[in-house]
JSON list of C-alpha atoms in Angstrom, two decimals:
[
{"chain": "K", "resi": 115, "resn": "THR", "atom": "CA", "xyz": [41.52, 56.22, -6.96]},
{"chain": "K", "resi": 116, "resn": "ALA", "atom": "CA", "xyz": [41.94, 52.45, -6.72]},
{"chain": "K", "resi": 117, "resn": "ALA", "atom": "CA", "xyz": [39.83, 50.43, -4.22]},
{"chain": "K", "resi": 118, "resn": "CYS", "atom": "CA", "xyz": [41.65, 49.11, -1.15]},
{"chain": "K", "resi": 119, "resn": "VAL", "atom": "CA", "xyz": [41.19, 45.62, 0.34]},
{"chain": "K", "resi": 120, "resn": "GLY", "atom": "CA", "xyz": [39.07, 45.51, 3.56]},
{"chain": "K", "resi": 121, "resn": "PRO", "atom": "CA", "xyz": [38.34, 42.67, 5.96]},
{"chain": "K", "resi": 122, "resn": "ASP", "atom": "CA", "xyz": [35.28, 41.40, 3.96]},
{"chain": "K", "resi": 123, "resn": "SER", "atom": "CA", "xyz": [36.30, 42.42, 0.45]},
{"chain": "K", "resi": 124, "resn": "HIS", "atom": "CA", "xyz": [35.61, 40.31, -2.57]},
{"chain": "K", "resi": 125, "resn": "LEU", "atom": "CA", "xyz": [38.80, 39.89, -4.59]},
{"chain": "K", "resi": 126, "resn": "THR", "atom": "CA", "xyz": [39.81, 38.81, -8.02]},
{"chain": "K", "resi": 127, "resn": "LEU", "atom": "CA", "xyz": [43.49, 38.01, -7.96]},
{"chain": "K", "resi": 128, "resn": "HIS", "atom": "CA", "xyz": [46.38, 36.02, -9.10]},
{"chain": "K", "resi": 129, "resn": "TYR", "atom": "CA", "xyz": [48.51, 34.49, -6.40]},
{"chain": "K", "resi": 130, "resn": "ARG", "atom": "CA", "xyz": [51.39, 32.09, -5.96]},
{"chain": "K", "resi": 131, "resn": "ILE", "atom": "CA", "xyz": [52.68, 30.24, -2.93]},
{"chain": "K", "resi": 132, "resn": "CYS", "atom": "CA", "xyz": [56.05, 28.55, -3.02]},
{"chain": "K", "resi": 133, "resn": "LEU", "atom": "CA", "xyz": [58.41, 27.05, -0.55]},
{"chain": "K", "resi": 134, "resn": "ARG", "atom": "CA", "xyz": [61.43, 29.02, 0.25]},
{"chain": "K", "resi": 135, "resn": "GLN", "atom": "CA", "xyz": [63.92, 26.12, 0.46]},
{"chain": "K", "resi": 136, "resn": "ASP", "atom": "CA", "xyz": [63.31, 24.65, -2.95]},
{"chain": "K", "resi": 137, "resn": "SER", "atom": "CA", "xyz": [61.02, 27.09, -4.75]},
{"chain": "K", "resi": 138, "resn": "ALA", "atom": "CA", "xyz": [58.47, 24.32, -5.31]},
{"chain": "K", "resi": 139, "resn": "GLU", "atom": "CA", "xyz": [55.18, 25.94, -6.19]},
{"chain": "K", "resi": 140, "resn": "VAL", "atom": "CA", "xyz": [52.28, 24.98, -3.99]},
{"chain": "K", "resi": 141, "resn": "ILE", "atom": "CA", "xyz": [49.81, 26.87, -6.07]},
{"chain": "K", "resi": 142, "resn": "ASN", "atom": "CA", "xyz": [50.06, 29.31, -8.93]},
{"chain": "K", "resi": 143, "resn": "THR", "atom": "CA", "xyz": [47.23, 31.05, -10.75]},
{"chain": "K", "resi": 144, "resn": "PHE", "atom": "CA", "xyz": [49.43, 33.40, -12.82]},
{"chain": "K", "resi": 145, "resn": "GLY", "atom": "CA", "xyz": [49.15, 32.51, -16.50]},
{"chain": "K", "resi": 146, "resn": "GLY", "atom": "CA", "xyz": [45.72, 30.95, -15.86]},
{"chain": "K", "resi": 147, "resn": "ARG", "atom": "CA", "xyz": [42.31, 31.85, -14.59]},
{"chain": "K", "resi": 148, "resn": "PRO", "atom": "CA", "xyz": [42.46, 34.26, -11.65]},
{"chain": "K", "resi": 149, "resn": "ALA", "atom": "CA", "xyz": [41.03, 33.26, -8.26]},
{"chain": "K", "resi": 150, "resn": "THR", "atom": "CA", "xyz": [37.99, 34.97, -6.80]},
{"chain": "K", "resi": 151, "resn": "ILE", "atom": "CA", "xyz": [37.71, 34.90, -3.02]},
{"chain": "K", "resi": 152, "resn": "GLN", "atom": "CA", "xyz": [35.86, 36.73, -0.26]},
{"chain": "K", "resi": 153, "resn": "LEU", "atom": "CA", "xyz": [37.98, 37.54, 2.74]},
{"chain": "K", "resi": 154, "resn": "GLY", "atom": "CA", "xyz": [36.79, 36.12, 6.11]},
{"chain": "K", "resi": 155, "resn": "GLN", "atom": "CA", "xyz": [35.41, 32.93, 4.53]},
{"chain": "K", "resi": 156, "resn": "GLY", "atom": "CA", "xyz": [38.39, 30.72, 5.13]},
{"chain": "K", "resi": 157, "resn": "GLN", "atom": "CA", "xyz": [39.40, 30.44, 1.40]},
{"chain": "K", "resi": 158, "resn": "LEU", "atom": "CA", "xyz": [42.86, 31.68, 2.28]},
{"chain": "K", "resi": 159, "resn": "ALA", "atom": "CA", "xyz": [44.68, 31.26, 5.55]},
{"chain": "K", "resi": 160, "resn": "ASP", "atom": "CA", "xyz": [43.94, 34.11, 8.02]},
{"chain": "K", "resi": 161, "resn": "SER", "atom": "CA", "xyz": [47.61, 34.98, 8.10]},
{"chain": "K", "resi": 162, "resn": "LEU", "atom": "CA", "xyz": [47.62, 35.44, 4.24]},
{"chain": "K", "resi": 163, "resn": "GLU", "atom": "CA", "xyz": [44.34, 37.35, 4.26]},
{"chain": "K", "resi": 164, "resn": "ALA", "atom": "CA", "xyz": [45.75, 39.79, 6.82]},
{"chain": "K", "resi": 165, "resn": "LEU", "atom": "CA", "xyz": [48.60, 40.70, 4.41]},
{"chain": "K", "resi": 166, "resn": "LEU", "atom": "CA", "xyz": [46.10, 41.70, 1.77]},
{"chain": "K", "resi": 167, "resn": "ILE", "atom": "CA", "xyz": [44.22, 44.25, 3.95]},
{"chain": "K", "resi": 168, "resn": "GLY", "atom": "CA", "xyz": [45.06, 47.80, 2.80]},
{"chain": "K", "resi": 169, "resn": "LEU", "atom": "CA", "xyz": [46.51, 46.76, -0.60]},
{"chain": "K", "resi": 170, "resn": "SER", "atom": "CA", "xyz": [45.10, 48.66, -3.56]},
{"chain": "K", "resi": 171, "resn": "GLU", "atom": "CA", "xyz": [43.52, 47.31, -6.67]},
{"chain": "K", "resi": 172, "resn": "GLY", "atom": "CA", "xyz": [46.17, 46.79, -9.38]},
{"chain": "K", "resi": 173, "resn": "SER", "atom": "CA", "xyz": [49.07, 46.22, -7.01]},
{"chain": "K", "resi": 174, "resn": "ARG", "atom": "CA", "xyz": [51.45, 43.28, -7.26]},
{"chain": "K", "resi": 175, "resn": "THR", "atom": "CA", "xyz": [53.24, 42.31, -4.02]},
{"chain": "K", "resi": 176, "resn": "ARG", "atom": "CA", "xyz": [55.50, 39.61, -2.81]},
{"chain": "K", "resi": 177, "resn": "PHE", "atom": "CA", "xyz": [55.84, 38.55, 0.84]},
{"chain": "K", "resi": 178, "resn": "GLU", "atom": "CA", "xyz": [58.50, 36.35, 2.40]},
{"chain": "K", "resi": 179, "resn": "LEU", "atom": "CA", "xyz": [57.00, 34.71, 5.51]},
{"chain": "K", "resi": 180, "resn": "GLN", "atom": "CA", "xyz": [58.63, 32.81, 8.36]},
{"chain": "K", "resi": 181, "resn": "PRO", "atom": "CA", "xyz": [56.74, 29.70, 9.57]},
{"chain": "K", "resi": 182, "resn": "GLU", "atom": "CA", "xyz": [55.07, 31.57, 12.52]},
{"chain": "K", "resi": 183, "resn": "GLU", "atom": "CA", "xyz": [53.82, 34.31, 10.11]},
{"chain": "K", "resi": 184, "resn": "ALA", "atom": "CA", "xyz": [52.44, 31.74, 7.57]},
{"chain": "K", "resi": 185, "resn": "PHE", "atom": "CA", "xyz": [50.96, 28.47, 8.68]},
{"chain": "K", "resi": 186, "resn": "GLY", "atom": "CA", "xyz": [52.54, 28.17, 12.13]},
{"chain": "K", "resi": 187, "resn": "GLU", "atom": "CA", "xyz": [55.29, 25.93, 13.50]},
{"chain": "K", "resi": 188, "resn": "ARG", "atom": "CA", "xyz": [54.84, 22.15, 13.39]},
{"chain": "K", "resi": 189, "resn": "SER", "atom": "CA", "xyz": [53.29, 20.89, 16.68]},
{"chain": "K", "resi": 190, "resn": "ALA", "atom": "CA", "xyz": [53.92, 17.47, 18.09]},
{"chain": "K", "resi": 191, "resn": "GLN", "atom": "CA", "xyz": [50.49, 17.68, 19.78]},
{"chain": "K", "resi": 192, "resn": "LEU", "atom": "CA", "xyz": [48.90, 17.59, 16.33]},
{"chain": "K", "resi": 193, "resn": "LEU", "atom": "CA", "xyz": [50.47, 14.18, 15.58]},
{"chain": "K", "resi": 194, "resn": "GLN", "atom": "CA", "xyz": [47.88, 11.74, 16.95]},
{"chain": "K", "resi": 195, "resn": "ALA", "atom": "CA", "xyz": [47.61, 7.99, 17.23]},
{"chain": "K", "resi": 196, "resn": "PHE", "atom": "CA", "xyz": [44.37, 6.14, 17.02]},
{"chain": "K", "resi": 197, "resn": "SER", "atom": "CA", "xyz": [43.45, 2.57, 17.49]},
{"chain": "K", "resi": 198, "resn": "ARG", "atom": "CA", "xyz": [42.77, 0.91, 14.11]},
{"chain": "K", "resi": 199, "resn": "ALA", "atom": "CA", "xyz": [39.25, 0.12, 15.21]},
{"chain": "K", "resi": 200, "resn": "VAL", "atom": "CA", "xyz": [38.42, 3.78, 15.98]},
{"chain": "K", "resi": 201, "resn": "PHE", "atom": "CA", "xyz": [40.08, 4.82, 12.69]},
{"chain": "K", "resi": 202, "resn": "ASP", "atom": "CA", "xyz": [38.07, 2.35, 10.62]},
{"chain": "K", "resi": 203, "resn": "ALA", "atom": "CA", "xyz": [34.84, 3.35, 12.29]},
{"chain": "K", "resi": 204, "resn": "ASN", "atom": "CA", "xyz": [35.33, 7.10, 11.49]},
{"chain": "K", "resi": 205, "resn": "THR", "atom": "CA", "xyz": [36.74, 7.07, 7.95]},
{"chain": "K", "resi": 206, "resn": "SER", "atom": "CA", "xyz": [36.07, 5.48, 4.61]},
{"chain": "K", "resi": 207, "resn": "THR", "atom": "CA", "xyz": [37.51, 5.37, 1.15]},
{"chain": "K", "resi": 208, "resn": "ALA", "atom": "CA", "xyz": [36.09, 4.12, -2.11]},
{"chain": "K", "resi": 209, "resn": "ASP", "atom": "CA", "xyz": [38.24, 1.07, -2.03]},
{"chain": "K", "resi": 210, "resn": "GLY", "atom": "CA", "xyz": [38.62, 0.74, 1.79]},
{"chain": "K", "resi": 211, "resn": "GLU", "atom": "CA", "xyz": [42.38, 0.97, 1.56]},
{"chain": "K", "resi": 212, "resn": "PHE", "atom": "CA", "xyz": [44.56, 3.81, 3.04]},
{"chain": "K", "resi": 213, "resn": "ALA", "atom": "CA", "xyz": [48.29, 4.39, 2.58]},
{"chain": "K", "resi": 214, "resn": "PRO", "atom": "CA", "xyz": [50.81, 6.78, 4.23]},
{"chain": "K", "resi": 215, "resn": "GLY", "atom": "CA", "xyz": [50.53, 10.23, 2.61]},
{"chain": "K", "resi": 216, "resn": "ASP", "atom": "CA", "xyz": [46.65, 9.99, 2.10]},
{"chain": "K", "resi": 217, "resn": "VAL", "atom": "CA", "xyz": [44.60, 12.81, 3.43]},
{"chain": "K", "resi": 218, "resn": "VAL", "atom": "CA", "xyz": [41.95, 11.55, 5.74]},
{"chain": "K", "resi": 219, "resn": "GLU", "atom": "CA", "xyz": [38.88, 13.34, 7.12]},
{"chain": "K", "resi": 220, "resn": "PHE", "atom": "CA", "xyz": [37.30, 13.02, 10.48]},
{"chain": "K", "resi": 221, "resn": "SER", "atom": "CA", "xyz": [34.25, 14.67, 12.15]},
{"chain": "K", "resi": 222, "resn": "GLY", "atom": "CA", "xyz": [35.35, 17.16, 14.80]},
{"chain": "K", "resi": 223, "resn": "GLU", "atom": "CA", "xyz": [33.68, 17.71, 18.13]},
{"chain": "K", "resi": 224, "resn": "GLY", "atom": "CA", "xyz": [31.48, 20.39, 16.76]},
{"chain": "K", "resi": 225, "resn": "GLY", "atom": "CA", "xyz": [30.61, 18.42, 13.63]},
{"chain": "K", "resi": 226, "resn": "GLU", "atom": "CA", "xyz": [33.16, 20.21, 11.44]},
{"chain": "K", "resi": 227, "resn": "ARG", "atom": "CA", "xyz": [35.29, 18.25, 9.06]},
{"chain": "K", "resi": 228, "resn": "VAL", "atom": "CA", "xyz": [38.95, 17.94, 10.15]},
{"chain": "K", "resi": 229, "resn": "ALA", "atom": "CA", "xyz": [41.65, 16.68, 7.75]},
{"chain": "K", "resi": 230, "resn": "GLY", "atom": "CA", "xyz": [44.97, 15.11, 8.50]},
{"chain": "K", "resi": 231, "resn": "VAL", "atom": "CA", "xyz": [47.73, 13.23, 6.70]},
{"chain": "K", "resi": 232, "resn": "LEU", "atom": "CA", "xyz": [48.10, 9.51, 7.36]},
{"chain": "K", "resi": 233, "resn": "LYS", "atom": "CA", "xyz": [51.66, 8.93, 8.52]},
{"chain": "K", "resi": 234, "resn": "SER", "atom": "CA", "xyz": [51.52, 5.26, 9.31]},
{"chain": "K", "resi": 235, "resn": "ILE", "atom": "CA", "xyz": [48.95, 2.43, 9.58]},
{"chain": "K", "resi": 236, "resn": "ASP", "atom": "CA", "xyz": [49.16, -1.13, 10.76]},
{"chain": "K", "resi": 237, "resn": "VAL", "atom": "CA", "xyz": [46.66, -3.75, 12.12]},
{"chain": "K", "resi": 238, "resn": "ASP", "atom": "CA", "xyz": [46.61, -2.14, 15.55]},
{"chain": "K", "resi": 239, "resn": "GLN", "atom": "CA", "xyz": [47.32, 1.56, 15.19]},
{"chain": "K", "resi": 240, "resn": "VAL", "atom": "CA", "xyz": [47.14, 4.52, 12.90]},
{"chain": "K", "resi": 241, "resn": "LEU", "atom": "CA", "xyz": [49.22, 7.74, 13.09]},
{"chain": "K", "resi": 242, "resn": "VAL", "atom": "CA", "xyz": [47.73, 10.97, 11.64]},
{"chain": "K", "resi": 243, "resn": "ASP", "atom": "CA", "xyz": [49.33, 14.35, 11.33]},
{"chain": "K", "resi": 244, "resn": "PHE", "atom": "CA", "xyz": [46.85, 17.21, 11.80]},
{"chain": "K", "resi": 245, "resn": "ASN", "atom": "CA", "xyz": [49.48, 19.99, 11.20]},
{"chain": "K", "resi": 246, "resn": "HIS", "atom": "CA", "xyz": [48.81, 22.10, 8.07]},
{"chain": "K", "resi": 247, "resn": "PRO", "atom": "CA", "xyz": [50.93, 20.64, 5.32]},
{"chain": "K", "resi": 248, "resn": "LEU", "atom": "CA", "xyz": [52.86, 23.91, 5.13]},
{"chain": "K", "resi": 249, "resn": "ALA", "atom": "CA", "xyz": [53.39, 24.23, 8.89]},
{"chain": "K", "resi": 250, "resn": "GLY", "atom": "CA", "xyz": [57.05, 24.78, 9.71]},
{"chain": "K", "resi": 251, "resn": "GLN", "atom": "CA", "xyz": [57.85, 26.02, 6.28]},
{"chain": "K", "resi": 252, "resn": "GLU", "atom": "CA", "xyz": [59.10, 29.48, 5.19]},
{"chain": "K", "resi": 253, "resn": "ILE", "atom": "CA", "xyz": [57.03, 30.48, 2.16]},
{"chain": "K", "resi": 254, "resn": "PHE", "atom": "CA", "xyz": [56.87, 33.20, -0.51]},
{"chain": "K", "resi": 255, "resn": "PHE", "atom": "CA", "xyz": [53.41, 34.55, -1.21]},
{"chain": "K", "resi": 256, "resn": "GLU", "atom": "CA", "xyz": [53.04, 36.72, -4.27]},
{"chain": "K", "resi": 257, "resn": "VAL", "atom": "CA", "xyz": [49.70, 38.40, -5.09]},
{"chain": "K", "resi": 258, "resn": "GLU", "atom": "CA", "xyz": [48.36, 40.61, -7.92]},
{"chain": "K", "resi": 259, "resn": "LEU", "atom": "CA", "xyz": [45.04, 42.28, -7.12]},
{"chain": "K", "resi": 260, "resn": "LEU", "atom": "CA", "xyz": [43.00, 42.54, -10.32]},
{"chain": "K", "resi": 261, "resn": "GLY", "atom": "CA", "xyz": [39.73, 43.63, -8.72]},
{"chain": "K", "resi": 262, "resn": "VAL", "atom": "CA", "xyz": [38.45, 44.66, -5.22]},
{"chain": "K", "resi": 263, "resn": "LEU", "atom": "CA", "xyz": [34.71, 44.90, -4.47]}
]
C-alpha cells in the first residue's frame, strides 16, 4: 500500500503553479528535476501544503484555487509608504539603485526577513507592496507525488 502524506512528511514531487486568467506558469518542475520538500518548513504556502495531506504516493492531482484558498486576497494595508531616508537606511543593493518591480527585503520586528515589491520611488517617498505576488489570483496547482517519507 502506498504511503500517504502527513503534516511533516518529506516529499519528492513534481508540481506546477499557473495563473488561471492567462495560464502563465509561475513554476513548473515537470520535465525537469523533481522538488524535494518537507511539509511544515515553509517551502510551500500553508494553503498548498494542506491540499497535499492525505494524498498517496504515486498520485497526480490538479487543484483549482480561488484567491482566498491560495495566497489570499490583496490587502491595501500591505501597501506601505516609507520616507526615502528610512528606506535607504534599511535596504541595500550592489549598485545602490532600486527600480519599481524590484523585490526588496527588510528586517521584521522579530528579526525575520520580510520581502516586498517596490511600487514607486522618488526623492522623498517609497511605496512597497508586501502582498504575496500571487495574492488576489486564481491559480491552478498540479502535483505528482513521486515519493513520501
